[in-house]
Amino acid sequence: MLKTGYERWFGNEDSYRGYFSETSKSIISRYFPQDWNVVIVPPGQEMLHHLEDCHVLLPEHIKVDHSLLSAAKKIKLVQTGAGFDNVDVPACTELGIWVANAAGVNAQAVAEHVMAMIMSFYKNIPFLDSFMKNKLDENQLNYTGSELKGKTMGIIGFGAIGKKVAAFSRVFDMNVLAYARNAMYNPMVW
Protein backbone atom coordinates (compact mmCIF):
# COMPACT_ATOMS: atom_id res chain seq x y z
CA MET A 1 0.00 0.00 0.00
CA LEU A 2 2.81 2.40 -0.80
CA LYS A 3 1.61 5.30 -2.91
CA THR A 4 3.89 7.70 -4.68
CA GLY A 5 3.89 11.48 -4.48
CA TYR A 6 5.27 14.11 -2.23
CA GLU A 7 3.25 13.71 0.97
CA ARG A 8 4.93 11.82 3.79
CA TRP A 9 3.18 9.69 6.37
CA PHE A 10 4.73 8.15 9.40
CA GLY A 11 3.41 5.21 11.36
CA ASN A 12 3.63 1.47 11.38
CA GLU A 13 1.84 -0.87 9.01
CA ASP A 14 -1.18 -1.30 11.30
CA SER A 15 -1.48 2.45 11.81
CA TYR A 16 -2.86 3.42 8.47
CA ARG A 17 -4.95 0.38 7.52
CA GLY A 18 -8.65 1.06 8.06
CA TYR A 19 -7.86 3.19 11.06
CA PHE A 20 -8.74 6.79 10.23
CA SER A 21 -11.58 8.52 12.01
CA GLU A 22 -14.21 10.33 9.94
CA THR A 23 -12.74 13.65 11.11
CA SER A 24 -9.31 12.63 9.84
CA LYS A 25 -10.70 11.42 6.50
CA SER A 26 -12.39 14.79 6.09
CA ILE A 27 -9.22 16.71 6.93
CA ILE A 28 -7.06 14.50 4.73
CA SER A 29 -9.35 14.74 1.70
CA ARG A 30 -9.60 18.51 2.12
CA TYR A 31 -5.94 19.38 2.65
CA PHE A 32 -3.90 16.61 1.05
CA PRO A 33 -3.57 15.41 -2.55
CA GLN A 34 -4.42 11.84 -3.46
CA ASP A 35 -0.82 10.77 -4.12
CA TRP A 36 0.82 10.09 -0.78
CA ASN A 37 4.18 8.60 0.01
CA VAL A 38 3.70 6.30 2.99
CA VAL A 39 6.83 5.83 5.07
CA ILE A 40 6.79 3.23 7.82
CA VAL A 41 9.67 3.56 10.26
CA PRO A 42 10.33 2.50 13.85
CA PRO A 43 10.93 5.12 16.56
CA GLY A 44 14.48 6.44 16.66
CA GLN A 45 16.92 8.35 14.49
CA GLU A 46 15.39 7.21 11.18
CA MET A 47 12.01 8.48 12.34
CA LEU A 48 13.49 11.90 13.14
CA HIS A 49 14.93 12.07 9.62
CA HIS A 50 11.46 11.53 8.07
CA LEU A 51 9.68 13.92 10.41
CA GLU A 52 11.12 16.96 8.61
CA ASP A 53 8.94 16.34 5.55
CA CYS A 54 6.03 14.67 7.37
CA HIS A 55 2.57 16.21 6.92
CA VAL A 56 0.53 13.57 8.79
CA LEU A 57 1.79 11.59 11.77
CA LEU A 58 0.35 8.29 12.97
CA PRO A 59 2.29 7.72 16.21
CA GLU A 60 2.72 4.26 17.64
CA HIS A 61 4.72 3.80 20.84
CA ILE A 62 6.15 7.31 20.74
CA LYS A 63 5.39 10.44 22.72
CA VAL A 64 4.22 13.34 20.56
CA ASP A 65 5.37 16.37 22.53
CA HIS A 66 6.82 19.82 21.88
CA SER A 67 10.29 18.31 21.42
CA LEU A 68 9.15 15.90 18.69
CA LEU A 69 6.93 18.48 17.02
CA SER A 70 9.83 20.94 16.78
CA ALA A 71 11.47 18.51 14.33
CA ALA A 72 8.27 18.23 12.28
CA LYS A 73 7.69 21.70 10.84
CA LYS A 74 5.19 20.56 8.16
CA ILE A 75 2.84 18.40 10.27
CA LYS A 76 -0.81 19.33 9.89
CA LEU A 77 -2.49 16.28 11.49
CA VAL A 78 -1.69 13.77 14.24
CA GLN A 79 -3.99 10.73 13.94
CA THR A 80 -4.01 8.40 16.95
CA GLY A 81 -5.74 5.13 17.71
CA ALA A 82 -8.30 4.94 20.48
CA GLY A 83 -6.97 7.73 22.71
CA PHE A 84 -4.67 10.70 23.09
CA ASP A 85 -2.47 9.39 25.92
CA ASN A 86 0.74 9.78 23.92
CA VAL A 87 -0.07 13.19 22.39
CA ASP A 88 0.49 16.61 23.94
CA VAL A 89 -2.76 18.08 22.61
CA PRO A 90 -2.09 21.62 23.95
CA ALA A 91 1.29 21.67 22.14
CA CYS A 92 -0.40 20.57 18.91
CA THR A 93 -3.10 23.21 19.35
CA GLU A 94 -0.47 25.87 19.97
CA LEU A 95 1.26 24.89 16.72
CA GLY A 96 -2.00 24.73 14.70
CA ILE A 97 -1.85 20.95 14.28
CA TRP A 98 -5.10 18.98 14.14
CA VAL A 99 -5.33 15.97 16.45
CA ALA A 100 -7.86 13.20 15.81
CA ASN A 101 -8.45 9.75 17.17
CA ALA A 102 -10.30 6.65 16.02
CA ALA A 103 -12.60 6.43 19.03
CA GLY A 104 -14.14 3.02 19.48
CA VAL A 105 -11.65 1.32 17.16
CA ASN A 106 -11.05 -1.45 19.73
CA ALA A 107 -14.53 -1.47 21.29
CA GLN A 108 -15.65 -4.78 19.77
CA ALA A 109 -12.49 -6.64 20.81
CA VAL A 110 -12.51 -5.22 24.35
CA ALA A 111 -16.24 -5.92 24.85
CA GLU A 112 -15.78 -9.50 23.61
CA HIS A 113 -12.87 -9.93 26.03
CA VAL A 114 -14.99 -8.64 28.91
CA MET A 115 -17.68 -11.19 28.08
CA ALA A 116 -15.09 -13.96 27.72
CA MET A 117 -13.76 -13.23 31.21
CA ILE A 118 -17.28 -13.15 32.65
CA MET A 119 -18.12 -16.47 30.98
CA SER A 120 -14.84 -17.96 32.20
CA PHE A 121 -15.67 -16.95 35.75
CA TYR A 122 -19.31 -18.02 35.75
CA LYS A 123 -18.67 -21.32 33.99
CA ASN A 124 -15.53 -22.06 36.05
CA ILE A 125 -13.56 -22.72 32.86
CA PRO A 126 -10.00 -22.54 34.31
CA PHE A 127 -10.91 -25.10 37.01
CA LEU A 128 -12.66 -27.44 34.57
CA ASP A 129 -9.81 -27.16 32.07
CA SER A 130 -7.30 -28.12 34.75
CA PHE A 131 -9.58 -30.93 35.95
CA MET A 132 -9.76 -32.44 32.44
CA LYS A 133 -6.06 -31.99 31.64
CA ASN A 134 -5.02 -33.64 34.91
CA LYS A 135 -7.53 -36.48 34.37
CA LEU A 136 -8.85 -36.25 37.90
CA ASP A 137 -11.45 -38.65 39.21
CA GLU A 138 -15.02 -37.39 38.65
CA ASN A 139 -15.72 -38.03 42.33
CA GLN A 140 -13.22 -35.25 43.09
CA LEU A 141 -15.21 -32.81 40.94
CA ASN A 142 -16.81 -30.20 43.12
CA TYR A 143 -18.27 -28.05 40.35
CA THR A 144 -20.77 -25.32 40.87
CA GLY A 145 -21.39 -23.29 37.75
CA SER A 146 -23.87 -20.51 37.34
CA GLU A 147 -25.94 -18.91 34.61
CA LEU A 148 -25.83 -15.30 33.53
CA LYS A 149 -29.59 -15.06 32.96
CA GLY A 150 -31.13 -12.72 35.50
CA LYS A 151 -27.76 -11.46 36.80
CA THR A 152 -27.15 -7.71 36.86
CA MET A 153 -24.28 -6.20 34.87
CA GLY A 154 -22.98 -2.87 36.22
CA ILE A 155 -21.19 -0.77 33.62
CA ILE A 156 -19.26 2.37 34.58
CA GLY A 157 -18.73 4.44 31.45
CA PHE A 158 -21.20 4.14 28.62
CA GLY A 159 -19.06 4.88 25.59
CA ALA A 160 -18.37 2.56 22.67
CA ILE A 161 -17.13 -0.30 24.88
CA GLY A 162 -19.81 0.07 27.54
CA LYS A 163 -22.59 0.06 24.95
CA LYS A 164 -21.25 -3.11 23.33
CA VAL A 165 -20.90 -4.86 26.70
CA ALA A 166 -24.49 -3.83 27.48
CA ALA A 167 -25.71 -5.26 24.16
CA PHE A 168 -23.83 -8.54 24.73
CA SER A 169 -25.20 -8.74 28.28
CA ARG A 170 -28.76 -8.36 27.05
CA VAL A 171 -28.23 -11.34 24.73
CA PHE A 172 -27.62 -13.40 27.89
CA ASP A 173 -30.85 -12.01 29.41
CA MET A 174 -28.94 -10.01 31.99
CA ASN A 175 -30.16 -6.81 33.60
CA VAL A 176 -27.89 -3.88 32.76
CA LEU A 177 -27.21 -0.79 34.89
CA ALA A 178 -24.97 1.82 33.33
CA TYR A 179 -23.34 4.94 34.72
CA ALA A 180 -21.88 7.67 32.53
CA ARG A 181 -20.60 11.17 33.26
CA ASN A 182 -22.89 12.48 30.55
CA ALA A 183 -26.22 13.12 32.29
CA MET A 184 -28.02 12.03 29.13
CA TYR A 185 -27.08 8.41 29.94
CA ASN A 186 -26.92 8.58 33.72
CA PRO A 187 -28.20 6.60 35.54
CA MET A 188 -29.48 4.10 33.06
CA VAL A 189 -31.25 0.81 33.17
CA TRP A 190 -30.78 -0.66 29.74
C-alpha positions as YAML, in Angstrom:
chain: A
units: angstrom
residues:
- id: 1
  name: MET
  ca: [0.00, 0.00, 0.00]
- id: 2
  name: LEU
  ca: [2.81, 2.40, -0.80]
- id: 3
  name: LYS
  ca: [1.61, 5.30, -2.91]
- id: 4
  name: THR
  ca: [3.89, 7.70, -4.68]
- id: 5
  name: GLY
  ca: [3.89, 11.48, -4.48]
- id: 6
  name: TYR
  ca: [5.27, 14.11, -2.23]
- id: 7
  name: GLU
  ca: [3.25, 13.71, 0.97]
- id: 8
  name: ARG
  ca: [4.93, 11.82, 3.79]
- id: 9
  name: TRP
  ca: [3.18, 9.69, 6.37]
- id: 10
  name: PHE
  ca: [4.73, 8.15, 9.40]
- id: 11
  name: GLY
  ca: [3.41, 5.21, 11.36]
- id: 12
  name: ASN
  ca: [3.63, 1.47, 11.38]
- id: 13
  name: GLU
  ca: [1.84, -0.87, 9.01]
- id: 14
  name: ASP
  ca: [-1.18, -1.30, 11.30]
- id: 15
  name: SER
  ca: [-1.48, 2.45, 11.81]
- id: 16
  name: TYR
  ca: [-2.86, 3.42, 8.47]
- id: 17
  name: ARG
  ca: [-4.95, 0.38, 7.52]
- id: 18
  name: GLY
  ca: [-8.65, 1.06, 8.06]
- id: 19
  name: TYR
  ca: [-7.86, 3.19, 11.06]
- id: 20
  name: PHE
  ca: [-8.74, 6.79, 10.23]
- id: 21
  name: SER
  ca: [-11.58, 8.52, 12.01]
- id: 22
  name: GLU
  ca: [-14.21, 10.33, 9.94]
- id: 23
  name: THR
  ca: [-12.74, 13.65, 11.11]
- id: 24
  name: SER
  ca: [-9.31, 12.63, 9.84]
- id: 25
  name: LYS
  ca: [-10.70, 11.42, 6.50]
- id: 26
  name: SER
  ca: [-12.39, 14.79, 6.09]
- id: 27
  name: ILE
  ca: [-9.22, 16.71, 6.93]
- id: 28
  name: ILE
  ca: [-7.06, 14.50, 4.73]
- id: 29
  name: SER
  ca: [-9.35, 14.74, 1.70]
- id: 30
  name: ARG
  ca: [-9.60, 18.51, 2.12]
- id: 31
  name: TYR
  ca: [-5.94, 19.38, 2.65]
- id: 32
  name: PHE
  ca: [-3.90, 16.61, 1.05]
- id: 33
  name: PRO
  ca: [-3.57, 15.41, -2.55]
- id: 34
  name: GLN
  ca: [-4.42, 11.84, -3.46]
- id: 35
  name: ASP
  ca: [-0.82, 10.77, -4.12]
- id: 36
  name: TRP
  ca: [0.82, 10.09, -0.78]
- id: 37
  name: ASN
  ca: [4.18, 8.60, 0.01]
- id: 38
  name: VAL
  ca: [3.70, 6.30, 2.99]
- id: 39
  name: VAL
  ca: [6.83, 5.83, 5.07]
- id: 40
  name: ILE
  ca: [6.79, 3.23, 7.82]
- id: 41
  name: VAL
  ca: [9.67, 3.56, 10.26]
- id: 42
  name: PRO
  ca: [10.33, 2.50, 13.85]
- id: 43
  name: PRO
  ca: [10.93, 5.12, 16.56]
- id: 44
  name: GLY
  ca: [14.48, 6.44, 16.66]
- id: 45
  name: GLN
  ca: [16.92, 8.35, 14.49]
- id: 46
  name: GLU
  ca: [15.39, 7.21, 11.18]
- id: 47
  name: MET
  ca: [12.01, 8.48, 12.34]
- id: 48
  name: LEU
  ca: [13.49, 11.90, 13.14]
- id: 49
  name: HIS
  ca: [14.93, 12.07, 9.62]
- id: 50
  name: HIS
  ca: [11.46, 11.53, 8.07]
- id: 51
  name: LEU
  ca: [9.68, 13.92, 10.41]
- id: 52
  name: GLU
  ca: [11.12, 16.96, 8.61]
- id: 53
  name: ASP
  ca: [8.94, 16.34, 5.55]
- id: 54
  name: CYS
  ca: [6.03, 14.67, 7.37]
- id: 55
  name: HIS
  ca: [2.57, 16.21, 6.92]
- id: 56
  name: VAL
  ca: [0.53, 13.57, 8.79]
- id: 57
  name: LEU
  ca: [1.79, 11.59, 11.77]
- id: 58
  name: LEU
  ca: [0.35, 8.29, 12.97]
- id: 59
  name: PRO
  ca: [2.29, 7.72, 16.21]
- id: 60
  name: GLU
  ca: [2.72, 4.26, 17.64]
- id: 61
  name: HIS
  ca: [4.72, 3.80, 20.84]
- id: 62
  name: ILE
  ca: [6.15, 7.31, 20.74]
- id: 63
  name: LYS
  ca: [5.39, 10.44, 22.72]
- id: 64
  name: VAL
  ca: [4.22, 13.34, 20.56]
- id: 65
  name: ASP
  ca: [5.37, 16.37, 22.53]
- id: 66
  name: HIS
  ca: [6.82, 19.82, 21.88]
- id: 67
  name: SER
  ca: [10.29, 18.31, 21.42]
- id: 68
  name: LEU
  ca: [9.15, 15.90, 18.69]
- id: 69
  name: LEU
  ca: [6.93, 18.48, 17.02]
- id: 70
  name: SER
  ca: [9.83, 20.94, 16.78]
- id: 71
  name: ALA
  ca: [11.47, 18.51, 14.33]
- id: 72
  name: ALA
  ca: [8.27, 18.23, 12.28]
- id: 73
  name: LYS
  ca: [7.69, 21.70, 10.84]
- id: 74
  name: LYS
  ca: [5.19, 20.56, 8.16]
- id: 75
  name: ILE
  ca: [2.84, 18.40, 10.27]
- id: 76
  name: LYS
  ca: [-0.81, 19.33, 9.89]
- id: 77
  name: LEU
  ca: [-2.49, 16.28, 11.49]
- id: 78
  name: VAL
  ca: [-1.69, 13.77, 14.24]
- id: 79
  name: GLN
  ca: [-3.99, 10.73, 13.94]
- id: 80
  name: THR
  ca: [-4.01, 8.40, 16.95]
- id: 81
  name: GLY
  ca: [-5.74, 5.13, 17.71]
- id: 82
  name: ALA
  ca: [-8.30, 4.94, 20.48]
- id: 83
  name: GLY
  ca: [-6.97, 7.73, 22.71]
- id: 84
  name: PHE
  ca: [-4.67, 10.70, 23.09]
- id: 85
  name: ASP
  ca: [-2.47, 9.39, 25.92]
- id: 86
  name: ASN
  ca: [0.74, 9.78, 23.92]
- id: 87
  name: VAL
  ca: [-0.07, 13.19, 22.39]
- id: 88
  name: ASP
  ca: [0.49, 16.61, 23.94]
- id: 89
  name: VAL
  ca: [-2.76, 18.08, 22.61]
- id: 90
  name: PRO
  ca: [-2.09, 21.62, 23.95]
- id: 91
  name: ALA
  ca: [1.29, 21.67, 22.14]
- id: 92
  name: CYS
  ca: [-0.40, 20.57, 18.91]
- id: 93
  name: THR
  ca: [-3.10, 23.21, 19.35]
- id: 94
  name: GLU
  ca: [-0.47, 25.87, 19.97]
- id: 95
  name: LEU
  ca: [1.26, 24.89, 16.72]
- id: 96
  name: GLY
  ca: [-2.00, 24.73, 14.70]
- id: 97
  name: ILE
  ca: [-1.85, 20.95, 14.28]
- id: 98
  name: TRP
  ca: [-5.10, 18.98, 14.14]
- id: 99
  name: VAL
  ca: [-5.33, 15.97, 16.45]
- id: 100
  name: ALA
  ca: [-7.86, 13.20, 15.81]
- id: 101
  name: ASN
  ca: [-8.45, 9.75, 17.17]
- id: 102
  name: ALA
  ca: [-10.30, 6.65, 16.02]
- id: 103
  name: ALA
  ca: [-12.60, 6.43, 19.03]
- id: 104
  name: GLY
  ca: [-14.14, 3.02, 19.48]
- id: 105
  name: VAL
  ca: [-11.65, 1.32, 17.16]
- id: 106
  name: ASN
  ca: [-11.05, -1.45, 19.73]
- id: 107
  name: ALA
  ca: [-14.53, -1.47, 21.29]
- id: 108
  name: GLN
  ca: [-15.65, -4.78, 19.77]
- id: 109
  name: ALA
  ca: [-12.49, -6.64, 20.81]
- id: 110
  name: VAL
  ca: [-12.51, -5.22, 24.35]
- id: 111
  name: ALA
  ca: [-16.24, -5.92, 24.85]
- id: 112
  name: GLU
  ca: [-15.78, -9.50, 23.61]
- id: 113
  name: HIS
  ca: [-12.87, -9.93, 26.03]
- id: 114
  name: VAL
  ca: [-14.99, -8.64, 28.91]
- id: 115
  name: MET
  ca: [-17.68, -11.19, 28.08]
- id: 116
  name: ALA
  ca: [-15.09, -13.96, 27.72]
- id: 117
  name: MET
  ca: [-13.76, -13.23, 31.21]
- id: 118
  name: ILE
  ca: [-17.28, -13.15, 32.65]
- id: 119
  name: MET
  ca: [-18.12, -16.47, 30.98]
- id: 120
  name: SER
  ca: [-14.84, -17.96, 32.20]
- id: 121
  name: PHE
  ca: [-15.67, -16.95, 35.75]
- id: 122
  name: TYR
  ca: [-19.31, -18.02, 35.75]
- id: 123
  name: LYS
  ca: [-18.67, -21.32, 33.99]
- id: 124
  name: ASN
  ca: [-15.53, -22.06, 36.05]
- id: 125
  name: ILE
  ca: [-13.56, -22.72, 32.86]
- id: 126
  name: PRO
  ca: [-10.00, -22.54, 34.31]
- id: 127
  name: PHE
  ca: [-10.91, -25.10, 37.01]
- id: 128
  name: LEU
  ca: [-12.66, -27.44, 34.57]
- id: 129
  name: ASP
  ca: [-9.81, -27.16, 32.07]
- id: 130
  name: SER
  ca: [-7.30, -28.12, 34.75]
- id: 131
  name: PHE
  ca: [-9.58, -30.93, 35.95]
- id: 132
  name: MET
  ca: [-9.76, -32.44, 32.44]
- id: 133
  name: LYS
  ca: [-6.06, -31.99, 31.64]
- id: 134
  name: ASN
  ca: [-5.02, -33.64, 34.91]
- id: 135
  name: LYS
  ca: [-7.53, -36.48, 34.37]
- id: 136
  name: LEU
  ca: [-8.85, -36.25, 37.90]
- id: 137
  name: ASP
  ca: [-11.45, -38.65, 39.21]
- id: 138
  name: GLU
  ca: [-15.02, -37.39, 38.65]
- id: 139
  name: ASN
  ca: [-15.72, -38.03, 42.33]
- id: 140
  name: GLN
  ca: [-13.22, -35.25, 43.09]
- id: 141
  name: LEU
  ca: [-15.21, -32.81, 40.94]
- id: 142
  name: ASN
  ca: [-16.81, -30.20, 43.12]
- id: 143
  name: TYR
  ca: [-18.27, -28.05, 40.35]
- id: 144
  name: THR
  ca: [-20.77, -25.32, 40.87]
- id: 145
  name: GLY
  ca: [-21.39, -23.29, 37.75]
- id: 146
  name: SER
  ca: [-23.87, -20.51, 37.34]
- id: 147
  name: GLU
  ca: [-25.94, -18.91, 34.61]
- id: 148
  name: LEU
  ca: [-25.83, -15.30, 33.53]
- id: 149
  name: LYS
  ca: [-29.59, -15.06, 32.96]
- id: 150
  name: GLY
  ca: [-31.13, -12.72, 35.50]
- id: 151
  name: LYS
  ca: [-27.76, -11.46, 36.80]
- id: 152
  name: THR
  ca: [-27.15, -7.71, 36.86]
- id: 153
  name: MET
  ca: [-24.28, -6.20, 34.87]
- id: 154
  name: GLY
  ca: [-22.98, -2.87, 36.22]
- id: 155
  name: ILE
  ca: [-21.19, -0.77, 33.62]
- id: 156
  name: ILE
  ca: [-19.26, 2.37, 34.58]
- id: 157
  name: GLY
  ca: [-18.73, 4.44, 31.45]
- id: 158
  name: PHE
  ca: [-21.20, 4.14, 28.62]
- id: 159
  name: GLY
  ca: [-19.06, 4.88, 25.59]
- id: 160
  name: ALA
  ca: [-18.37, 2.56, 22.67]
- id: 161
  name: ILE
  ca: [-17.13, -0.30, 24.88]
- id: 162
  name: GLY
  ca: [-19.81, 0.07, 27.54]
- id: 163
  name: LYS
  ca: [-22.59, 0.06, 24.95]
- id: 164
  name: LYS
  ca: [-21.25, -3.11, 23.33]
- id: 165
  name: VAL
  ca: [-20.90, -4.86, 26.70]
- id: 166
  name: ALA
  ca: [-24.49, -3.83, 27.48]
- id: 167
  name: ALA
  ca: [-25.71, -5.26, 24.16]
- id: 168
  name: PHE
  ca: [-23.83, -8.54, 24.73]
- id: 169
  name: SER
  ca: [-25.20, -8.74, 28.28]
- id: 170
  name: ARG
  ca: [-28.76, -8.36, 27.05]
- id: 171
  name: VAL
  ca: [-28.23, -11.34, 24.73]
- id: 172
  name: PHE
  ca: [-27.62, -13.40, 27.89]
- id: 173
  name: ASP
  ca: [-30.85, -12.01, 29.41]
- id: 174
  name: MET
  ca: [-28.94, -10.01, 31.99]
- id: 175
  name: ASN
  ca: [-30.16, -6.81, 33.60]
- id: 176
  name: VAL
  ca: [-27.89, -3.88, 32.76]
- id: 177
  name: LEU
  ca: [-27.21, -0.79, 34.89]
- id: 178
  name: ALA
  ca: [-24.97, 1.82, 33.33]
- id: 179
  name: TYR
  ca: [-23.34, 4.94, 34.72]
- id: 180
  name: ALA
  ca: [-21.88, 7.67, 32.53]
- id: 181
  name: ARG
  ca: [-20.60, 11.17, 33.26]
- id: 182
  name: ASN
  ca: [-22.89, 12.48, 30.55]
- id: 183
  name: ALA
  ca: [-26.22, 13.12, 32.29]
- id: 184
  name: MET
  ca: [-28.02, 12.03, 29.13]
- id: 185
  name: TYR
  ca: [-27.08, 8.41, 29.94]
- id: 186
  name: ASN
  ca: [-26.92, 8.58, 33.72]
- id: 187
  name: PRO
  ca: [-28.20, 6.60, 35.54]
- id: 188
  name: MET
  ca: [-29.48, 4.10, 33.06]
- id: 189
  name: VAL
  ca: [-31.25, 0.81, 33.17]
- id: 190
  name: TRP
  ca: [-30.78, -0.66, 29.74]
...
